[in-house]
Short mmCIF file of N, CA and C in Angstrom, two decimals:
data_model
loop_
_atom_site.label_atom_id
_atom_site.label_comp_id
_atom_site.label_asym_id
_atom_site.label_seq_id
_atom_site.Cartn_x
_atom_site.Cartn_y
_atom_site.Cartn_z
N MET A 578 0.93 -0.86 0.00
CA MET A 578 -0.12 0.44 -0.18
C MET A 578 1.38 1.19 0.01
N ASP A 579 0.71 1.89 -1.20
CA ASP A 579 1.35 3.24 -1.02
C ASP A 579 1.52 4.54 -0.05
N ALA A 580 1.46 5.39 0.56
CA ALA A 580 1.17 6.96 0.68
C ALA A 580 0.02 7.52 0.92
N ALA A 581 -0.52 7.36 -0.56
CA ALA A 581 -1.40 8.53 -1.21
C ALA A 581 -2.35 6.96 -0.91
N SER A 582 -2.46 5.44 -1.06
CA SER A 582 -3.98 4.96 -0.69
C SER A 582 -3.46 4.97 0.77
N THR A 583 -3.07 4.56 1.09
CA THR A 583 -3.15 5.02 3.05
C THR A 583 -3.39 6.17 3.40
N ALA A 584 -3.49 7.54 2.92
CA ALA A 584 -3.76 8.65 3.75
C ALA A 584 -5.42 8.64 2.73
N ALA A 585 -5.59 8.03 1.55
CA ALA A 585 -6.81 7.80 0.86
C ALA A 585 -8.25 6.85 1.77
N ALA A 586 -7.48 6.20 2.52
CA ALA A 586 -8.13 4.56 3.54
C ALA A 586 -8.53 5.53 4.68
N ALA A 587 -7.50 6.57 5.20
CA ALA A 587 -7.40 7.03 6.80
C ALA A 587 -8.60 8.57 5.87
N ALA A 588 -8.34 8.65 5.44
CA ALA A 588 -9.35 9.78 5.33
C ALA A 588 -10.78 9.49 4.93
N ALA A 589 -11.30 8.47 4.57
CA ALA A 589 -12.19 7.55 4.33
C ALA A 589 -13.06 7.55 5.85
N LEU A 590 -11.84 6.98 6.52
CA LEU A 590 -12.63 6.73 8.17
C LEU A 590 -12.82 8.09 8.68
N ALA A 591 -11.81 8.85 8.96
CA ALA A 591 -12.67 9.83 9.62
C ALA A 591 -13.44 10.80 8.60
N THR A 592 -14.17 11.13 7.38
CA THR A 592 -15.71 11.29 7.54
C THR A 592 -16.42 10.58 7.94
N PRO A 593 -16.68 11.60 8.91
CA PRO A 593 -18.25 10.96 9.52
C PRO A 593 -19.38 10.27 8.42
N ALA A 594 -19.40 9.46 8.99
CA ALA A 594 -21.48 8.94 8.38
C ALA A 594 -22.12 9.71 8.51
N PRO A 595 -23.27 9.47 7.34
CA PRO A 595 -24.92 10.09 7.64
C PRO A 595 -25.21 10.55 8.54
N ALA A 596 -25.50 11.13 8.96
CA ALA A 596 -27.15 11.15 10.14
C ALA A 596 -27.90 10.50 9.21
N PRO A 597 -28.44 9.73 10.77
CA PRO A 597 -29.68 8.71 10.53
C PRO A 597 -31.12 9.29 10.56
N ALA A 598 -31.84 9.17 9.37
CA ALA A 598 -33.13 9.77 9.31
C ALA A 598 -33.68 9.86 10.46
N ALA A 599 -34.28 11.53 11.15
CA ALA A 599 -34.84 10.53 12.10
C ALA A 599 -36.01 9.63 12.12
N THR A 600 -36.66 9.13 13.12
CA THR A 600 -37.94 7.59 13.06
C THR A 600 -38.82 8.22 13.68
N VAL A 601 -39.46 8.40 13.26
CA VAL A 601 -40.70 8.74 13.75
C VAL A 601 -41.40 7.87 15.03
N GLN A 602 -42.00 8.02 16.35
CA GLN A 602 -42.75 7.12 17.55
C GLN A 602 -44.19 7.07 17.17
N VAL A 603 -44.04 6.12 16.42
CA VAL A 603 -45.56 5.75 16.45
C VAL A 603 -45.57 5.17 17.79
N PRO A 604 -47.09 5.93 18.12
CA PRO A 604 -47.50 5.74 19.09
C PRO A 604 -48.10 4.97 19.13
N ARG A 605 -47.79 3.85 20.43
CA ARG A 605 -48.57 2.60 21.29
C ARG A 605 -49.71 2.27 20.67
N GLY A 606 -49.40 1.23 20.19
CA GLY A 606 -51.13 0.72 20.20
C GLY A 606 -51.62 0.90 18.80
N GLN A 607 -51.24 2.20 17.72
CA GLN A 607 -51.59 3.56 16.59
C GLN A 607 -51.21 2.36 15.72
N VAL A 608 -51.30 2.71 14.15
CA VAL A 608 -50.41 2.48 12.97
C VAL A 608 -50.85 3.92 12.46
N ASP A 609 -49.91 3.83 11.21
CA ASP A 609 -49.75 4.81 10.14
C ASP A 609 -51.28 4.72 9.45
N LEU A 610 -51.94 5.69 9.12
CA LEU A 610 -53.20 4.98 8.31
C LEU A 610 -53.39 5.72 7.34
N ILE A 611 -52.36 5.84 6.44
CA ILE A 611 -51.56 5.72 5.40
C ILE A 611 -52.57 5.41 4.27
N ASP A 612 -51.95 3.53 4.45
CA ASP A 612 -53.06 2.74 4.11
C ASP A 612 -54.57 2.92 3.99
N PHE A 613 -54.51 3.19 4.37
CA PHE A 613 -56.48 3.50 4.55
C PHE A 613 -57.24 4.66 3.97
N ILE A 614 -56.33 5.45 3.16
CA ILE A 614 -56.90 6.70 2.51
C ILE A 614 -57.96 6.71 1.34
N ASP A 615 -58.50 7.13 0.83
CA ASP A 615 -59.07 7.21 -0.44
C ASP A 615 -58.79 8.07 -1.16
N TRP A 616 -57.44 7.48 -2.05
CA TRP A 616 -56.22 8.72 -3.00
C TRP A 616 -58.06 9.62 -3.88
N THR A 617 -59.41 8.60 -4.27
CA THR A 617 -59.34 9.01 -4.97
C THR A 617 -60.05 10.53 -4.86
N GLY A 618 -60.41 10.75 -3.65
CA GLY A 618 -61.20 11.69 -3.07
C GLY A 618 -60.62 12.80 -2.14
N VAL A 619 -58.98 12.64 -2.52
CA VAL A 619 -57.78 13.83 -1.86
C VAL A 619 -58.19 14.88 -2.35
N GLU A 620 -58.26 16.34 -1.27
CA GLU A 620 -58.36 17.47 -2.12
C GLU A 620 -57.67 18.14 -0.80
N CYS A 621 -56.69 18.97 -2.02
CA CYS A 621 -56.47 20.99 -1.61
C CYS A 621 -56.76 21.91 -2.21
N LEU A 622 -57.19 22.57 -1.45
CA LEU A 622 -57.57 24.01 -2.28
C LEU A 622 -56.02 24.69 -1.49
N ASN A 623 -56.05 26.19 -2.64
CA ASN A 623 -54.97 27.42 -2.37
C ASN A 623 -53.77 26.05 -2.49
N GLN A 624 -53.68 24.91 -2.85
CA GLN A 624 -52.21 24.43 -2.90
C GLN A 624 -51.46 24.69 -4.84
N ASP A 625 -50.44 25.00 -4.95
CA ASP A 625 -49.46 25.49 -5.21
C ASP A 625 -49.43 24.25 -6.45
N SER A 626 -49.65 24.14 -8.32
CA SER A 626 -50.05 23.21 -9.01
C SER A 626 -48.40 22.47 -8.26
N SER A 627 -47.23 23.05 -8.62
CA SER A 627 -46.16 22.41 -8.87
C SER A 627 -45.90 21.37 -7.18
N HIS A 628 -46.25 21.96 -6.17
CA HIS A 628 -45.91 21.32 -4.94
C HIS A 628 -47.17 21.04 -4.44
N SER A 629 -47.79 19.91 -4.73
CA SER A 629 -49.02 18.72 -4.72
C SER A 629 -48.98 18.64 -2.88
N ILE A 630 -50.34 18.14 -2.90
CA ILE A 630 -50.28 17.71 -1.39
C ILE A 630 -50.12 16.60 -1.39
N VAL A 631 -49.99 15.05 -2.16
CA VAL A 631 -49.21 13.95 -2.44
C VAL A 631 -47.90 14.44 -1.88
N ASN A 632 -46.96 15.36 -2.64
CA ASN A 632 -45.58 15.58 -1.69
C ASN A 632 -45.75 15.38 -0.33
N ALA A 633 -46.64 15.83 0.83
CA ALA A 633 -46.48 15.59 1.77
C ALA A 633 -47.01 14.64 2.73
N LEU A 634 -48.26 13.80 1.66
CA LEU A 634 -48.78 12.67 1.78
C LEU A 634 -48.68 11.03 1.76
N LYS A 635 -48.45 11.55 0.14
CA LYS A 635 -47.84 9.77 0.13
C LYS A 635 -46.27 9.08 0.25
N GLN A 636 -46.56 7.67 1.52
CA GLN A 636 -45.85 7.17 1.81
C GLN A 636 -44.19 7.63 0.79
N SER A 637 -43.82 7.13 0.41
CA SER A 637 -42.07 7.32 -0.45
C SER A 637 -41.87 9.11 -0.66
N LEU A 638 -43.02 9.69 -0.64
CA LEU A 638 -42.27 11.01 -1.47
C LEU A 638 -42.61 11.87 0.16
N ARG A 639 -43.54 12.20 0.69
CA ARG A 639 -43.04 13.12 2.22
C ARG A 639 -42.08 12.60 3.21
N ASP A 640 -41.09 11.87 2.63
CA ASP A 640 -39.53 11.80 3.15
C ASP A 640 -38.89 12.06 2.92
N ASP A 641 -39.05 12.64 1.62
CA ASP A 641 -38.03 13.19 0.48
C ASP A 641 -38.27 14.59 1.34
N GLU A 642 -36.96 15.18 1.66
CA GLU A 642 -36.91 16.76 2.33
C GLU A 642 -37.41 17.63 1.03
N GLY A 643 -36.53 17.49 -0.12
CA GLY A 643 -36.85 17.96 -1.65
C GLY A 643 -38.42 18.17 -2.33
N LEU A 644 -39.24 17.68 -1.23
CA LEU A 644 -40.95 17.89 -1.49
C LEU A 644 -41.69 18.04 -0.90
N TYR A 645 -42.22 18.74 -0.94
CA TYR A 645 -43.35 19.65 0.00
C TYR A 645 -44.49 19.75 -0.54
N LEU A 646 -45.60 20.61 0.20
CA LEU A 646 -47.02 20.61 -0.51
C LEU A 646 -46.62 22.37 -0.11
N ALA A 647 -46.82 23.21 -1.19
CA ALA A 647 -46.86 24.74 -0.95
C ALA A 647 -48.56 25.62 -1.39
N SER A 648 -48.60 26.22 -0.52
CA SER A 648 -49.72 26.88 -0.45
C SER A 648 -49.43 28.16 -1.86
N ASP A 649 -50.74 28.76 -2.72
CA ASP A 649 -50.29 29.46 -3.71
C ASP A 649 -50.87 30.94 -3.28
N SER A 650 -51.95 31.33 -2.69
CA SER A 650 -52.11 32.73 -2.96
C SER A 650 -52.36 33.60 -1.99
N ASP A 651 -51.99 32.70 -0.80
CA ASP A 651 -51.98 32.90 0.64
C ASP A 651 -51.50 31.86 1.46
N GLU A 652 -51.15 32.14 2.54
CA GLU A 652 -51.04 30.94 3.88
C GLU A 652 -51.75 29.65 4.20
N GLN A 653 -52.55 29.76 3.34
CA GLN A 653 -54.15 29.35 3.97
C GLN A 653 -54.30 28.05 2.83
N LEU A 654 -54.11 26.78 3.67
CA LEU A 654 -54.49 25.73 2.83
C LEU A 654 -55.63 25.01 3.64
N LEU A 655 -56.44 23.69 2.43
CA LEU A 655 -57.61 23.83 3.17
C LEU A 655 -57.36 22.58 2.52
N ILE A 656 -56.98 21.08 3.25
CA ILE A 656 -57.39 19.95 3.03
C ILE A 656 -57.92 18.86 3.09
N TYR A 657 -58.38 17.74 2.69
CA TYR A 657 -59.67 17.18 2.35
C TYR A 657 -59.12 15.27 2.75
N ILE A 658 -59.41 14.88 3.68
CA ILE A 658 -58.56 13.28 3.17
C ILE A 658 -59.65 12.54 3.71
N PRO A 659 -60.78 11.86 3.26
CA PRO A 659 -61.29 10.70 2.92
C PRO A 659 -60.90 9.34 3.44
N PHE A 660 -61.43 8.07 4.14
CA PHE A 660 -60.93 7.01 4.85
C PHE A 660 -61.29 6.04 4.31
N MET A 661 -60.99 5.25 3.06
CA MET A 661 -61.49 3.75 2.56
C MET A 661 -62.63 3.27 3.53
N GLN A 662 -61.83 3.18 4.80
CA GLN A 662 -63.03 3.13 6.41
C GLN A 662 -62.75 3.41 7.12
N VAL A 663 -64.03 3.28 8.17
CA VAL A 663 -63.68 4.35 9.64
C VAL A 663 -63.07 4.07 10.32
N VAL A 664 -62.29 5.28 10.70
CA VAL A 664 -60.91 4.77 11.29
C VAL A 664 -61.00 5.52 13.21
N LYS A 665 -60.14 5.00 13.58
CA LYS A 665 -59.69 6.74 14.73
C LYS A 665 -59.01 6.72 14.52
N LEU A 666 -58.85 8.05 15.29
CA LEU A 666 -57.94 9.25 15.11
C LEU A 666 -56.98 9.34 16.30
N HIS A 667 -55.63 8.88 16.59
CA HIS A 667 -54.68 8.86 17.81
C HIS A 667 -54.29 10.17 17.86
N SER A 668 -53.29 10.86 16.56
CA SER A 668 -52.87 11.61 16.73
C SER A 668 -51.73 12.29 15.30
N ALA A 669 -51.61 13.22 15.53
CA ALA A 669 -51.00 14.05 14.00
C ALA A 669 -49.77 14.58 13.98
N LEU A 670 -48.90 14.29 12.85
CA LEU A 670 -48.24 14.90 12.98
C LEU A 670 -46.88 15.79 11.65
N PHE A 671 -46.81 17.33 11.73
CA PHE A 671 -46.68 18.00 10.61
C PHE A 671 -45.07 18.40 10.65
N LYS A 672 -44.96 18.08 9.55
CA LYS A 672 -43.41 18.59 9.93
C LYS A 672 -43.04 19.33 8.29
N GLY A 673 -41.90 20.58 8.65
CA GLY A 673 -42.18 21.64 8.01
C GLY A 673 -41.07 22.78 7.97
N PRO A 674 -40.76 23.00 7.00
CA PRO A 674 -39.57 24.31 7.80
C PRO A 674 -40.35 25.25 8.84
N GLU A 675 -39.48 26.01 9.38
CA GLU A 675 -38.88 26.67 10.62
C GLU A 675 -40.01 27.63 10.25
N GLU A 676 -39.23 28.21 9.97
CA GLU A 676 -40.67 30.47 9.06
C GLU A 676 -41.64 29.64 8.68
N GLU A 677 -41.85 28.74 7.64
CA GLU A 677 -42.81 29.09 6.68
C GLU A 677 -43.55 27.61 6.77
N GLY A 678 -43.45 26.89 7.92
CA GLY A 678 -44.49 25.69 8.18
C GLY A 678 -45.12 26.30 9.12
N PRO A 679 -46.76 24.85 9.50
CA PRO A 679 -47.78 25.46 9.84
C PRO A 679 -47.83 26.03 11.13
N LYS A 680 -48.73 26.74 11.17
CA LYS A 680 -48.99 27.11 13.17
C LYS A 680 -50.39 27.20 13.85
N THR A 681 -51.26 27.45 12.84
CA THR A 681 -52.83 27.12 13.55
C THR A 681 -52.81 25.61 12.24
N VAL A 682 -53.18 24.83 13.12
CA VAL A 682 -54.24 24.02 12.14
C VAL A 682 -54.80 23.15 13.04
N LYS A 683 -56.28 23.55 12.27
CA LYS A 683 -57.76 22.98 12.85
C LYS A 683 -58.07 22.49 12.24
N LEU A 684 -58.71 21.20 13.00
CA LEU A 684 -58.93 19.91 12.72
C LEU A 684 -60.05 19.35 12.78
N PHE A 685 -61.07 18.96 12.06
CA PHE A 685 -62.81 19.04 11.48
C PHE A 685 -62.73 17.18 10.96
N SER A 686 -63.37 16.82 12.23
CA SER A 686 -64.32 15.11 11.33
C SER A 686 -65.33 15.29 11.27
N ASN A 687 -65.19 14.76 9.71
CA ASN A 687 -66.31 14.45 9.26
C ASN A 687 -67.23 15.18 8.60
N LYS A 688 -66.17 16.68 8.35
CA LYS A 688 -67.02 17.72 7.12
C LYS A 688 -66.42 17.55 5.49
N GLU A 689 -66.81 17.26 5.06
CA GLU A 689 -67.17 17.58 3.53
C GLU A 689 -67.73 18.96 3.02
N HIS A 690 -67.38 18.97 2.21
CA HIS A 690 -67.09 20.34 1.29
C HIS A 690 -67.23 21.56 2.08
N MET A 691 -66.24 21.21 2.31
CA MET A 691 -65.98 22.87 2.63
C MET A 691 -65.02 23.47 2.48
N GLY A 692 -65.47 24.75 2.05
CA GLY A 692 -64.16 26.12 1.96
C GLY A 692 -63.77 26.98 2.43
N PHE A 693 -63.42 28.14 1.44
CA PHE A 693 -62.36 29.30 3.17
C PHE A 693 -63.39 30.28 3.18
N SER A 694 -64.72 30.07 2.50
CA SER A 694 -66.12 30.69 3.20
C SER A 694 -66.56 30.66 4.72
N ASN A 695 -66.80 29.09 4.05
CA ASN A 695 -67.53 28.77 5.33
C ASN A 695 -66.95 27.58 6.18
N VAL A 696 -64.91 27.69 6.65
CA VAL A 696 -65.02 27.20 7.06
C VAL A 696 -64.72 27.64 8.65
N ASN A 697 -64.89 28.75 9.24
CA ASN A 697 -65.17 29.37 10.01
C ASN A 697 -66.13 29.30 11.37
N ASP A 698 -67.23 28.40 9.65
CA ASP A 698 -69.05 28.52 10.40
C ASP A 698 -69.04 27.39 11.41
N TYR A 699 -68.32 26.50 11.28
CA TYR A 699 -67.95 25.11 12.17
C TYR A 699 -66.97 25.25 13.30
N PRO A 700 -67.56 24.73 14.05
CA PRO A 700 -66.27 24.18 15.56
C PRO A 700 -65.34 23.06 15.09
N PRO A 701 -64.53 23.81 15.26
CA PRO A 701 -62.47 22.51 14.70
C PRO A 701 -63.07 21.56 15.52
N SER A 702 -62.61 20.54 15.25
CA SER A 702 -63.23 19.03 16.24
C SER A 702 -61.89 19.12 17.15
N ASP A 703 -61.17 19.57 16.78
CA ASP A 703 -59.11 19.79 17.63
C ASP A 703 -58.70 21.25 16.35
N THR A 704 -57.77 22.22 17.78
CA THR A 704 -56.93 22.99 17.07
C THR A 704 -55.64 22.32 17.28
N LEU A 705 -54.36 22.41 16.52
CA LEU A 705 -53.37 22.27 16.84
C LEU A 705 -52.29 23.95 17.08
N GLU A 706 -52.03 24.37 18.25
CA GLU A 706 -50.80 25.44 17.58
C GLU A 706 -49.40 24.55 18.34
N LEU A 707 -48.77 24.63 16.72
CA LEU A 707 -47.76 24.42 16.67
C LEU A 707 -46.37 25.57 16.33
N SER A 708 -45.44 25.04 17.22
CA SER A 708 -44.01 25.97 17.31
C SER A 708 -43.13 24.91 16.12
N SER A 709 -42.66 25.62 15.94
CA SER A 709 -40.93 26.05 14.58
C SER A 709 -40.26 24.61 15.59
N ASN A 710 -40.05 24.49 17.28
CA ASN A 710 -40.01 23.13 17.38
C ASN A 710 -40.87 21.31 17.20
N HIS A 711 -42.13 22.52 16.96
CA HIS A 711 -43.50 21.08 16.95
C HIS A 711 -42.49 19.77 15.29
N LEU A 712 -42.41 21.52 14.39
CA LEU A 712 -41.93 20.78 12.96
C LEU A 712 -40.85 20.05 12.73
N ILE A 713 -40.04 20.60 12.93
CA ILE A 713 -39.08 19.69 13.46
C ILE A 713 -38.29 18.70 13.90
N ASP A 714 -39.10 18.57 14.92
CA ASP A 714 -39.22 17.28 15.93
C ASP A 714 -39.24 15.37 15.81
N ASN A 715 -40.40 15.81 14.62
CA ASN A 715 -41.02 14.68 14.53
C ASN A 715 -42.09 13.69 14.76
N LYS A 716 -42.39 14.53 15.87
CA LYS A 716 -43.09 13.80 17.02
C LYS A 716 -44.73 13.80 16.53
N PRO A 717 -44.99 12.68 16.83
CA PRO A 717 -47.06 12.59 16.47
C PRO A 717 -47.55 13.67 17.97
N LEU A 718 -48.64 14.39 17.67
CA LEU A 718 -49.23 15.48 18.90
C LEU A 718 -50.30 14.82 19.30
N PRO A 719 -51.05 14.24 20.15
CA PRO A 719 -51.72 13.89 20.82
C PRO A 719 -53.09 14.82 20.28
N LEU A 720 -54.40 14.40 19.62
CA LEU A 720 -55.81 15.17 19.71
C LEU A 720 -56.57 14.59 20.79
N LYS A 721 -57.65 15.48 20.12
CA LYS A 721 -58.33 14.74 21.30
C LYS A 721 -59.05 14.21 20.89
N TYR A 722 -58.87 12.51 21.41
CA TYR A 722 -59.60 11.03 20.82
C TYR A 722 -60.97 10.88 20.76
N VAL A 723 -61.13 11.36 21.74
CA VAL A 723 -62.88 11.87 22.19
C VAL A 723 -63.31 11.75 20.64
N LYS A 724 -63.00 12.92 20.20
CA LYS A 724 -63.39 13.90 19.04
C LYS A 724 -63.41 13.16 17.65
N PHE A 725 -62.45 11.53 18.05
CA PHE A 725 -61.83 11.54 16.28
C PHE A 725 -62.64 9.63 16.57
N GLN A 726 -63.35 9.23 16.83
CA GLN A 726 -63.38 7.74 17.23
C GLN A 726 -64.23 7.42 16.40
N ASN A 727 -65.12 7.96 15.68
CA ASN A 727 -65.68 7.09 14.26
C ASN A 727 -65.47 7.88 13.04
N VAL A 728 -64.59 8.51 12.43
CA VAL A 728 -63.46 9.70 11.35
C VAL A 728 -64.15 9.04 10.32
N ARG A 729 -64.61 9.27 9.25
CA ARG A 729 -64.60 8.74 7.64
C ARG A 729 -64.13 9.95 6.91
N SER A 730 -63.69 10.87 7.00
CA SER A 730 -63.57 11.87 6.59
C SER A 730 -62.47 12.45 7.26
N LEU A 731 -61.57 13.31 6.96
CA LEU A 731 -60.70 14.85 8.20
C LEU A 731 -60.28 15.68 7.22
N THR A 732 -61.08 17.59 7.76
CA THR A 732 -60.74 17.93 6.95
C THR A 732 -59.45 18.75 8.06
N ILE A 733 -58.24 19.67 6.88
CA ILE A 733 -57.52 19.98 7.94
C ILE A 733 -57.22 21.45 7.38
N PHE A 734 -57.60 22.58 8.02
CA PHE A 734 -57.24 23.52 7.43
C PHE A 734 -56.03 24.63 8.11
N ILE A 735 -55.17 24.60 7.54
CA ILE A 735 -53.78 25.87 8.02
C ILE A 735 -54.01 26.91 7.60
N GLU A 736 -53.99 27.69 9.41
CA GLU A 736 -54.57 29.54 8.81
C GLU A 736 -53.45 30.09 9.00
N ASP A 737 -52.28 29.61 8.97
CA ASP A 737 -51.29 30.30 9.10
C ASP A 737 -50.32 29.96 9.31
N ASN A 738 -49.33 30.20 9.22
CA ASN A 738 -47.54 29.80 9.03
C ASN A 738 -46.73 30.50 10.31
N GLN A 739 -45.67 29.67 10.36
CA GLN A 739 -44.85 30.57 11.90
C GLN A 739 -44.11 32.14 11.91
N SER A 740 -44.17 32.32 10.59
CA SER A 740 -43.51 33.71 10.21
C SER A 740 -44.94 35.02 9.42
N GLY A 741 -45.68 34.22 9.32
CA GLY A 741 -46.64 35.58 8.83
C GLY A 741 -46.81 36.01 7.02
N SER A 742 -45.59 34.76 6.78
CA SER A 742 -45.52 35.08 5.20
C SER A 742 -47.09 34.42 4.37
N ASP A 743 -46.36 35.05 3.15
CA ASP A 743 -47.38 34.60 2.13
C ASP A 743 -47.96 32.94 1.59
N VAL A 744 -47.04 32.36 1.92
CA VAL A 744 -46.48 30.94 1.89
C VAL A 744 -46.19 29.90 2.36
N SER A 745 -47.27 29.02 2.78
CA SER A 745 -47.32 27.66 3.79
C SER A 745 -46.32 26.66 3.07
N LYS A 746 -45.15 25.95 3.64
CA LYS A 746 -45.00 24.91 3.21
C LYS A 746 -45.23 23.71 4.50
N ILE A 747 -45.86 21.74 3.81
CA ILE A 747 -45.08 21.37 4.54
C ILE A 747 -44.57 20.33 4.24
N HIS A 748 -44.19 19.47 4.96
CA HIS A 748 -43.06 18.40 3.99
C HIS A 748 -43.61 17.25 4.47
N LYS A 749 -44.34 17.13 5.96
CA LYS A 749 -45.03 15.60 5.82
C LYS A 749 -46.01 15.84 6.88
N ILE A 750 -47.05 15.06 6.07
CA ILE A 750 -48.23 14.94 7.50
C ILE A 750 -48.37 13.57 7.51
N ALA A 751 -48.54 12.53 8.55
CA ALA A 751 -48.90 11.78 9.14
C ALA A 751 -49.55 11.79 9.71
N LEU A 752 -50.99 10.76 9.79
CA LEU A 752 -52.43 10.64 11.12
C LEU A 752 -51.84 9.11 11.44
N TYR A 753 -51.93 8.76 12.65
CA TYR A 753 -51.62 7.50 13.71
C TYR A 753 -53.29 7.19 14.40
N GLY A 754 -53.59 5.92 14.39
CA GLY A 754 -54.50 6.40 14.91
C GLY A 754 -54.94 4.39 14.37
N THR A 755 -56.31 3.60 14.74
CA THR A 755 -56.77 2.77 14.26
C THR A 755 -57.87 2.03 13.92
N THR A 756 -58.13 1.43 13.36
CA THR A 756 -59.34 1.03 12.05
C THR A 756 -60.68 0.94 13.11
N VAL A 757 -61.81 1.26 12.75
CA VAL A 757 -62.77 0.58 12.92
C VAL A 757 -63.25 -0.67 12.54
N ASP A 758 -63.52 -1.90 13.46
CA ASP A 758 -63.83 -3.50 12.66
C ASP A 758 -65.43 -2.70 12.68
N THR A 759 -66.21 -2.68 10.98
CA THR A 759 -67.45 -1.86 10.42
C THR A 759 -68.13 -3.03 9.64
N THR A 760 -69.34 -3.39 9.37
CA THR A 760 -69.24 -4.84 8.55
C THR A 760 -69.26 -3.59 7.32
N ASN A 761 -68.91 -4.51 5.75
CA ASN A 761 -69.46 -3.54 4.70
C ASN A 761 -70.92 -4.38 4.30
N MET A 762 -71.63 -3.75 3.95
CA MET A 762 -72.85 -3.62 3.51
C MET A 762 -73.00 -4.39 1.77
N LYS A 763 -71.80 -3.60 1.20
CA LYS A 763 -71.94 -4.47 -0.16
C LYS A 763 -71.42 -5.89 -0.06
N ASP A 764 -70.70 -6.77 1.13
CA ASP A 764 -69.92 -7.98 1.34
C ASP A 764 -71.35 -8.91 1.73
N LEU A 765 -71.95 -8.51 2.26
CA LEU A 765 -73.70 -9.36 2.73
C LEU A 765 -74.60 -9.63 1.65
N LYS A 766 -75.09 -10.78 1.70
CA LYS A 766 -75.60 -11.17 0.44
C LYS A 766 -76.90 -11.36 1.17
N LYS A 767 -77.75 -11.04 0.05
CA LYS A 767 -79.67 -11.29 0.09
C LYS A 767 -79.55 -12.59 0.18
N ILE A 768 -80.19 -13.09 1.28
CA ILE A 768 -81.00 -14.14 1.91
C ILE A 768 -82.87 -14.28 1.27
N GLU A 769 -82.56 -15.00 -0.33
CA GLU A 769 -83.81 -15.27 -0.35
C GLU A 769 -84.30 -16.04 0.77
N GLU A 770 -85.95 -15.77 0.51
CA GLU A 770 -86.85 -16.99 1.09
C GLU A 770 -86.99 -17.53 0.42
N HIS A 771 -88.01 -19.22 0.49
CA HIS A 771 -88.19 -19.81 0.26
C HIS A 771 -89.02 -20.44 0.80
#
């Protein structure tokens, strides 16, 4: 081994390994509800078309720091997430930049067809006041569990962001809870009387 090879090997050993990505502590007994989202019905009002909701919500995309959901004409976003079956929602995780990340997040259980004109007409099921630490901690925040027992859909209203700027950005939205065992009426067969 010559001196150049020895120096290169020593330099390789001295270079620190990249820090592992922060893993999320899923609350005990809960699962990531991503597999239960009805993707055909997911909507986001006021999203920048080049930075859409799938960037923050879909499994493979939401962990890529280069991808994010961004608002378009102002800082507000209204996100509608239907589920394929009834769920119990336990906690939610929002990850974003310290300045443009969401600050006031209002969650509505089973409220369909909401728009910016009527979002303040309904009391939220829960309101989260996120700090910049929440946005970088990668920890789910517990919700008012009793308000989210039979959730068919979730509407998330991002009211403002940390700095008050015109653009809100969200790197990741993750929802944790459990499914509710229900009977799918379509699976039942009609019993014919003889």
